[in-house]
Amino acid sequence: MKILPCVIGLGYVGLPIYIKLKNSFETYGFDTSARRIKELNNGFDNQFQFLKNDLFIKNKNLNFTSSLKSISKCNFFIVCVPTPIYKNKKPDLRSLKQACENIAKILKRNDIIIFESTVYPGVTEEICIQIILKNSKIKKKDFY
């Protein structure tokens, strides 16, 4: 099976993972911010972690997108969305939930999902997987 990774969330965690994977695999980077995607496709990282030369890896096409259709062929998803903490010390899981809803729309049998976002114990099983199961047509035993 060919590994076709997609990094979801291209911030300070996701972009370095994308760059590292891009050295070895055809890799897609997904972000809901069309502005972020446009900047990255133009070689500009507004967080100043990477220079244009870092983004344009020699002989490698950039695959930054905000289109779910563009990542529907991917089979290995790494979720790197922000999970900030409110003043009351509760996490804001909106971006994580949205990522799960998006993945559910394109998830296929034998796909793999890794949650890199910082969450408390139980979030993956109690929230993420439940959202994916509710919004996809596959069963829990069909993906990892």
JSON list of C-alpha atoms in Angstrom, two decimals:
[
{"chain": "A", "resi": 1, "resn": "MET", "atom": "CA", "xyz": [0.00, 0.00, 0.00]},
{"chain": "A", "resi": 2, "resn": "LYS", "atom": "CA", "xyz": [1.33, 3.40, -0.98]},
{"chain": "A", "resi": 3, "resn": "ILE", "atom": "CA", "xyz": [1.42, 5.91, 1.87]},
{"chain": "A", "resi": 4, "resn": "LEU", "atom": "CA", "xyz": [-0.11, 9.24, 0.88]},
{"chain": "A", "resi": 5, "resn": "PRO", "atom": "CA", "xyz": [0.04, 11.56, 3.91]},
{"chain": "A", "resi": 6, "resn": "CYS", "atom": "CA", "xyz": [-1.96, 14.68, 4.60]},
{"chain": "A", "resi": 7, "resn": "VAL", "atom": "CA", "xyz": [-1.13, 17.12, 7.38]},
{"chain": "A", "resi": 8, "resn": "ILE", "atom": "CA", "xyz": [-4.26, 18.91, 8.56]},
{"chain": "A", "resi": 9, "resn": "GLY", "atom": "CA", "xyz": [-3.47, 22.29, 10.09]},
{"chain": "A", "resi": 10, "resn": "LEU", "atom": "CA", "xyz": [-0.39, 24.08, 8.78]},
{"chain": "A", "resi": 11, "resn": "GLY", "atom": "CA", "xyz": [0.61, 26.11, 11.82]},
{"chain": "A", "resi": 12, "resn": "TYR", "atom": "CA", "xyz": [3.72, 25.90, 13.99]},
{"chain": "A", "resi": 13, "resn": "VAL", "atom": "CA", "xyz": [3.25, 22.15, 14.51]},
{"chain": "A", "resi": 14, "resn": "GLY", "atom": "CA", "xyz": [1.77, 21.04, 11.19]},
{"chain": "A", "resi": 15, "resn": "LEU", "atom": "CA", "xyz": [4.04, 22.90, 8.78]},
{"chain": "A", "resi": 16, "resn": "PRO", "atom": "CA", "xyz": [7.30, 21.37, 10.09]},
{"chain": "A", "resi": 17, "resn": "ILE", "atom": "CA", "xyz": [5.72, 17.91, 9.92]},
{"chain": "A", "resi": 18, "resn": "TYR", "atom": "CA", "xyz": [4.64, 18.59, 6.34]},
{"chain": "A", "resi": 19, "resn": "ILE", "atom": "CA", "xyz": [8.16, 19.74, 5.39]},
{"chain": "A", "resi": 20, "resn": "LYS", "atom": "CA", "xyz": [9.74, 16.63, 6.93]},
{"chain": "A", "resi": 21, "resn": "LEU", "atom": "CA", "xyz": [7.28, 14.24, 5.27]},
{"chain": "A", "resi": 22, "resn": "LYS", "atom": "CA", "xyz": [7.64, 16.02, 1.93]},
{"chain": "A", "resi": 23, "resn": "ASN", "atom": "CA", "xyz": [11.28, 14.94, 1.82]},
{"chain": "A", "resi": 24, "resn": "SER", "atom": "CA", "xyz": [10.22, 11.28, 1.58]},
{"chain": "A", "resi": 25, "resn": "PHE", "atom": "CA", "xyz": [6.60, 11.13, 0.41]},
{"chain": "A", "resi": 26, "resn": "GLU", "atom": "CA", "xyz": [4.18, 12.90, -1.86]},
{"chain": "A", "resi": 27, "resn": "THR", "atom": "CA", "xyz": [2.48, 14.86, 0.92]},
{"chain": "A", "resi": 28, "resn": "TYR", "atom": "CA", "xyz": [-0.54, 17.13, 1.10]},
{"chain": "A", "resi": 29, "resn": "GLY", "atom": "CA", "xyz": [-0.98, 20.03, 3.48]},
{"chain": "A", "resi": 30, "resn": "PHE", "atom": "CA", "xyz": [-4.55, 21.06, 4.31]},
{"chain": "A", "resi": 31, "resn": "ASP", "atom": "CA", "xyz": [-5.68, 24.17, 6.11]},
{"chain": "A", "resi": 32, "resn": "THR", "atom": "CA", "xyz": [-9.10, 25.82, 6.24]},
{"chain": "A", "resi": 33, "resn": "SER", "atom": "CA", "xyz": [-7.53, 29.26, 5.80]},
{"chain": "A", "resi": 34, "resn": "ALA", "atom": "CA", "xyz": [-7.46, 30.06, 2.10]},
{"chain": "A", "resi": 35, "resn": "ARG", "atom": "CA", "xyz": [-5.12, 32.97, 2.91]},
{"chain": "A", "resi": 36, "resn": "ARG", "atom": "CA", "xyz": [-2.63, 30.64, 4.63]},
{"chain": "A", "resi": 37, "resn": "ILE", "atom": "CA", "xyz": [-2.73, 28.26, 1.66]},
{"chain": "A", "resi": 38, "resn": "LYS", "atom": "CA", "xyz": [-2.15, 31.09, -0.83]},
{"chain": "A", "resi": 39, "resn": "GLU", "atom": "CA", "xyz": [0.81, 32.41, 1.19]},
{"chain": "A", "resi": 40, "resn": "LEU", "atom": "CA", "xyz": [2.41, 28.96, 1.52]},
{"chain": "A", "resi": 41, "resn": "ASN", "atom": "CA", "xyz": [1.96, 28.25, -2.20]},
{"chain": "A", "resi": 42, "resn": "ASN", "atom": "CA", "xyz": [3.80, 31.54, -2.81]},
{"chain": "A", "resi": 43, "resn": "GLY", "atom": "CA", "xyz": [6.60, 30.48, -0.48]},
{"chain": "A", "resi": 44, "resn": "PHE", "atom": "CA", "xyz": [5.69, 32.75, 2.41]},
{"chain": "A", "resi": 45, "resn": "ASP", "atom": "CA", "xyz": [5.34, 31.47, 5.98]},
{"chain": "A", "resi": 46, "resn": "ASN", "atom": "CA", "xyz": [3.66, 34.23, 8.01]},
{"chain": "A", "resi": 47, "resn": "GLN", "atom": "CA", "xyz": [4.93, 32.56, 11.21]},
{"chain": "A", "resi": 48, "resn": "PHE", "atom": "CA", "xyz": [8.50, 32.92, 9.95]},
{"chain": "A", "resi": 49, "resn": "GLN", "atom": "CA", "xyz": [9.52, 29.36, 10.80]},
{"chain": "A", "resi": 50, "resn": "PHE", "atom": "CA", "xyz": [10.57, 28.62, 7.24]},
{"chain": "A", "resi": 51, "resn": "LEU", "atom": "CA", "xyz": [12.12, 30.55, 4.41]},
{"chain": "A", "resi": 52, "resn": "LYS", "atom": "CA", "xyz": [10.98, 30.27, 0.80]},
{"chain": "A", "resi": 53, "resn": "ASN", "atom": "CA", "xyz": [13.84, 27.83, 0.07]},
{"chain": "A", "resi": 54, "resn": "ASP", "atom": "CA", "xyz": [12.61, 25.56, 2.89]},
{"chain": "A", "resi": 55, "resn": "LEU", "atom": "CA", "xyz": [9.11, 25.42, 1.42]},
{"chain": "A", "resi": 56, "resn": "PHE", "atom": "CA", "xyz": [10.21, 24.85, -2.15]},
{"chain": "A", "resi": 57, "resn": "ILE", "atom": "CA", "xyz": [12.02, 21.56, -1.68]},
{"chain": "A", "resi": 58, "resn": "LYS", "atom": "CA", "xyz": [14.08, 20.71, -4.75]},
{"chain": "A", "resi": 59, "resn": "ASN", "atom": "CA", "xyz": [12.13, 18.69, -7.33]},
{"chain": "A", "resi": 60, "resn": "LYS", "atom": "CA", "xyz": [9.09, 18.39, -5.06]},
{"chain": "A", "resi": 61, "resn": "ASN", "atom": "CA", "xyz": [5.69, 19.85, -5.88]},
{"chain": "A", "resi": 62, "resn": "LEU", "atom": "CA", "xyz": [3.89, 21.77, -3.17]},
{"chain": "A", "resi": 63, "resn": "ASN", "atom": "CA", "xyz": [0.51, 20.34, -2.35]},
{"chain": "A", "resi": 64, "resn": "PHE", "atom": "CA", "xyz": [-1.02, 22.97, -0.07]},
{"chain": "A", "resi": 65, "resn": "THR", "atom": "CA", "xyz": [-4.80, 23.11, -0.29]},
{"chain": "A", "resi": 66, "resn": "SER", "atom": "CA", "xyz": [-8.01, 24.08, 1.46]},
{"chain": "A", "resi": 67, "resn": "SER", "atom": "CA", "xyz": [-10.06, 21.71, -0.69]},
{"chain": "A", "resi": 68, "resn": "LEU", "atom": "CA", "xyz": [-11.26, 18.42, 0.80]},
{"chain": "A", "resi": 69, "resn": "LYS", "atom": "CA", "xyz": [-11.58, 17.00, -2.70]},
{"chain": "A", "resi": 70, "resn": "SER", "atom": "CA", "xyz": [-7.83, 17.52, -3.18]},
{"chain": "A", "resi": 71, "resn": "ILE", "atom": "CA", "xyz": [-6.99, 15.36, -0.17]},
{"chain": "A", "resi": 72, "resn": "SER", "atom": "CA", "xyz": [-9.63, 12.67, -0.71]},
{"chain": "A", "resi": 73, "resn": "LYS", "atom": "CA", "xyz": [-7.03, 10.25, -2.10]},
{"chain": "A", "resi": 74, "resn": "CYS", "atom": "CA", "xyz": [-4.85, 10.56, 1.01]},
{"chain": "A", "resi": 75, "resn": "ASN", "atom": "CA", "xyz": [-4.78, 7.62, 3.42]},
{"chain": "A", "resi": 76, "resn": "PHE", "atom": "CA", "xyz": [-2.68, 8.87, 6.33]},
{"chain": "A", "resi": 77, "resn": "PHE", "atom": "CA", "xyz": [-3.94, 11.95, 8.16]},
{"chain": "A", "resi": 78, "resn": "ILE", "atom": "CA", "xyz": [-2.00, 13.86, 10.81]},
{"chain": "A", "resi": 79, "resn": "VAL", "atom": "CA", "xyz": [-4.22, 16.36, 12.61]},
{"chain": "A", "resi": 80, "resn": "CYS", "atom": "CA", "xyz": [-2.27, 19.37, 13.92]},
{"chain": "A", "resi": 81, "resn": "VAL", "atom": "CA", "xyz": [-4.95, 21.93, 14.67]},
{"chain": "A", "resi": 82, "resn": "PRO", "atom": "CA", "xyz": [-4.84, 24.37, 17.60]},
{"chain": "A", "resi": 83, "resn": "THR", "atom": "CA", "xyz": [-6.48, 23.46, 20.90]},
{"chain": "A", "resi": 84, "resn": "PRO", "atom": "CA", "xyz": [-6.08, 26.60, 23.01]},
{"chain": "A", "resi": 85, "resn": "ILE", "atom": "CA", "xyz": [-7.17, 26.75, 26.63]},
{"chain": "A", "resi": 86, "resn": "TYR", "atom": "CA", "xyz": [-9.82, 29.22, 27.83]},
{"chain": "A", "resi": 87, "resn": "LYS", "atom": "CA", "xyz": [-9.30, 31.24, 31.01]},
{"chain": "A", "resi": 88, "resn": "ASN", "atom": "CA", "xyz": [-11.44, 28.69, 32.86]},
{"chain": "A", "resi": 89, "resn": "LYS", "atom": "CA", "xyz": [-8.84, 26.06, 31.86]},
{"chain": "A", "resi": 90, "resn": "LYS", "atom": "CA", "xyz": [-11.18, 24.24, 29.47]},
{"chain": "A", "resi": 91, "resn": "PRO", "atom": "CA", "xyz": [-9.85, 23.50, 25.98]},
{"chain": "A", "resi": 92, "resn": "ASP", "atom": "CA", "xyz": [-11.35, 24.97, 22.84]},
{"chain": "A", "resi": 93, "resn": "LEU", "atom": "CA", "xyz": [-11.93, 21.87, 20.71]},
{"chain": "A", "resi": 94, "resn": "ARG", "atom": "CA", "xyz": [-13.76, 23.59, 17.84]},
{"chain": "A", "resi": 95, "resn": "SER", "atom": "CA", "xyz": [-10.89, 23.24, 15.35]},
{"chain": "A", "resi": 96, "resn": "LEU", "atom": "CA", "xyz": [-10.36, 19.60, 16.33]},
{"chain": "A", "resi": 97, "resn": "LYS", "atom": "CA", "xyz": [-14.05, 18.82, 15.93]},
{"chain": "A", "resi": 98, "resn": "GLN", "atom": "CA", "xyz": [-14.12, 20.55, 12.54]},
{"chain": "A", "resi": 99, "resn": "ALA", "atom": "CA", "xyz": [-11.07, 18.54, 11.43]},
{"chain": "A", "resi": 100, "resn": "CYS", "atom": "CA", "xyz": [-12.85, 15.33, 12.44]},
{"chain": "A", "resi": 101, "resn": "GLU", "atom": "CA", "xyz": [-15.97, 16.34, 10.50]},
{"chain": "A", "resi": 102, "resn": "ASN", "atom": "CA", "xyz": [-13.84, 17.09, 7.44]},
{"chain": "A", "resi": 103, "resn": "ILE", "atom": "CA", "xyz": [-11.91, 13.81, 7.66]},
{"chain": "A", "resi": 104, "resn": "ALA", "atom": "CA", "xyz": [-15.19, 11.90, 8.03]},
{"chain": "A", "resi": 105, "resn": "LYS", "atom": "CA", "xyz": [-16.33, 13.20, 4.65]},
{"chain": "A", "resi": 106, "resn": "ILE", "atom": "CA", "xyz": [-13.36, 11.61, 2.85]},
{"chain": "A", "resi": 107, "resn": "LEU", "atom": "CA", "xyz": [-12.35, 8.71, 5.12]},
{"chain": "A", "resi": 108, "resn": "LYS", "atom": "CA", "xyz": [-11.92, 5.33, 3.46]},
{"chain": "A", "resi": 109, "resn": "ARG", "atom": "CA", "xyz": [-11.31, 1.79, 4.70]},
{"chain": "A", "resi": 110, "resn": "ASN", "atom": "CA", "xyz": [-7.83, 1.24, 6.17]},
{"chain": "A", "resi": 111, "resn": "ASP", "atom": "CA", "xyz": [-7.07, 4.95, 6.47]},
{"chain": "A", "resi": 112, "resn": "ILE", "atom": "CA", "xyz": [-4.97, 6.04, 9.45]},
{"chain": "A", "resi": 113, "resn": "ILE", "atom": "CA", "xyz": [-5.55, 9.15, 11.57]},
{"chain": "A", "resi": 114, "resn": "ILE", "atom": "CA", "xyz": [-3.03, 10.54, 14.05]},
{"chain": "A", "resi": 115, "resn": "PHE", "atom": "CA", "xyz": [-4.05, 13.32, 16.42]},
{"chain": "A", "resi": 116, "resn": "GLU", "atom": "CA", "xyz": [-1.03, 15.52, 17.09]},
{"chain": "A", "resi": 117, "resn": "SER", "atom": "CA", "xyz": [-3.12, 18.26, 18.69]},
{"chain": "A", "resi": 118, "resn": "THR", "atom": "CA", "xyz": [-2.74, 18.51, 22.45]},
{"chain": "A", "resi": 119, "resn": "VAL", "atom": "CA", "xyz": [-5.82, 17.11, 24.19]},
{"chain": "A", "resi": 120, "resn": "TYR", "atom": "CA", "xyz": [-6.73, 15.64, 27.54]},
{"chain": "A", "resi": 121, "resn": "PRO", "atom": "CA", "xyz": [-7.13, 11.84, 27.98]},
{"chain": "A", "resi": 122, "resn": "GLY", "atom": "CA", "xyz": [-10.29, 10.50, 26.40]},
{"chain": "A", "resi": 123, "resn": "VAL", "atom": "CA", "xyz": [-10.77, 13.14, 23.68]},
{"chain": "A", "resi": 124, "resn": "THR", "atom": "CA", "xyz": [-9.74, 10.83, 20.84]},
{"chain": "A", "resi": 125, "resn": "GLU", "atom": "CA", "xyz": [-12.11, 8.04, 21.85]},
{"chain": "A", "resi": 126, "resn": "GLU", "atom": "CA", "xyz": [-14.97, 10.05, 23.33]},
{"chain": "A", "resi": 127, "resn": "ILE", "atom": "CA", "xyz": [-15.10, 13.00, 20.92]},
{"chain": "A", "resi": 128, "resn": "CYS", "atom": "CA", "xyz": [-12.99, 12.57, 17.77]},
{"chain": "A", "resi": 129, "resn": "ILE", "atom": "CA", "xyz": [-13.93, 9.01, 16.89]},
{"chain": "A", "resi": 130, "resn": "GLN", "atom": "CA", "xyz": [-17.59, 9.65, 17.68]},
{"chain": "A", "resi": 131, "resn": "ILE", "atom": "CA", "xyz": [-17.67, 12.63, 15.30]},
{"chain": "A", "resi": 132, "resn": "ILE", "atom": "CA", "xyz": [-15.98, 10.58, 12.59]},
{"chain": "A", "resi": 133, "resn": "LEU", "atom": "CA", "xyz": [-18.39, 7.66, 13.01]},
{"chain": "A", "resi": 134, "resn": "LYS", "atom": "CA", "xyz": [-21.42, 9.97, 13.01]},
{"chain": "A", "resi": 135, "resn": "ASN", "atom": "CA", "xyz": [-20.32, 11.77, 9.83]},
{"chain": "A", "resi": 136, "resn": "SER", "atom": "CA", "xyz": [-18.82, 8.95, 7.77]},
{"chain": "A", "resi": 137, "resn": "LYS", "atom": "CA", "xyz": [-20.13, 5.81, 6.18]},
{"chain": "A", "resi": 138, "resn": "ILE", "atom": "CA", "xyz": [-17.55, 3.47, 7.65]},
{"chain": "A", "resi": 139, "resn": "LYS", "atom": "CA", "xyz": [-17.35, 1.60, 10.92]},
{"chain": "A", "resi": 140, "resn": "LYS", "atom": "CA", "xyz": [-14.77, 1.94, 13.71]},
{"chain": "A", "resi": 141, "resn": "LYS", "atom": "CA", "xyz": [-13.09, -1.32, 12.68]},
{"chain": "A", "resi": 142, "resn": "ASP", "atom": "CA", "xyz": [-12.50, 0.06, 9.17]},
{"chain": "A", "resi": 143, "resn": "PHE", "atom": "CA", "xyz": [-9.92, 2.74, 10.07]},
{"chain": "A", "resi": 144, "resn": "TYR", "atom": "CA", "xyz": [-7.07, 3.25, 12.49]}
]
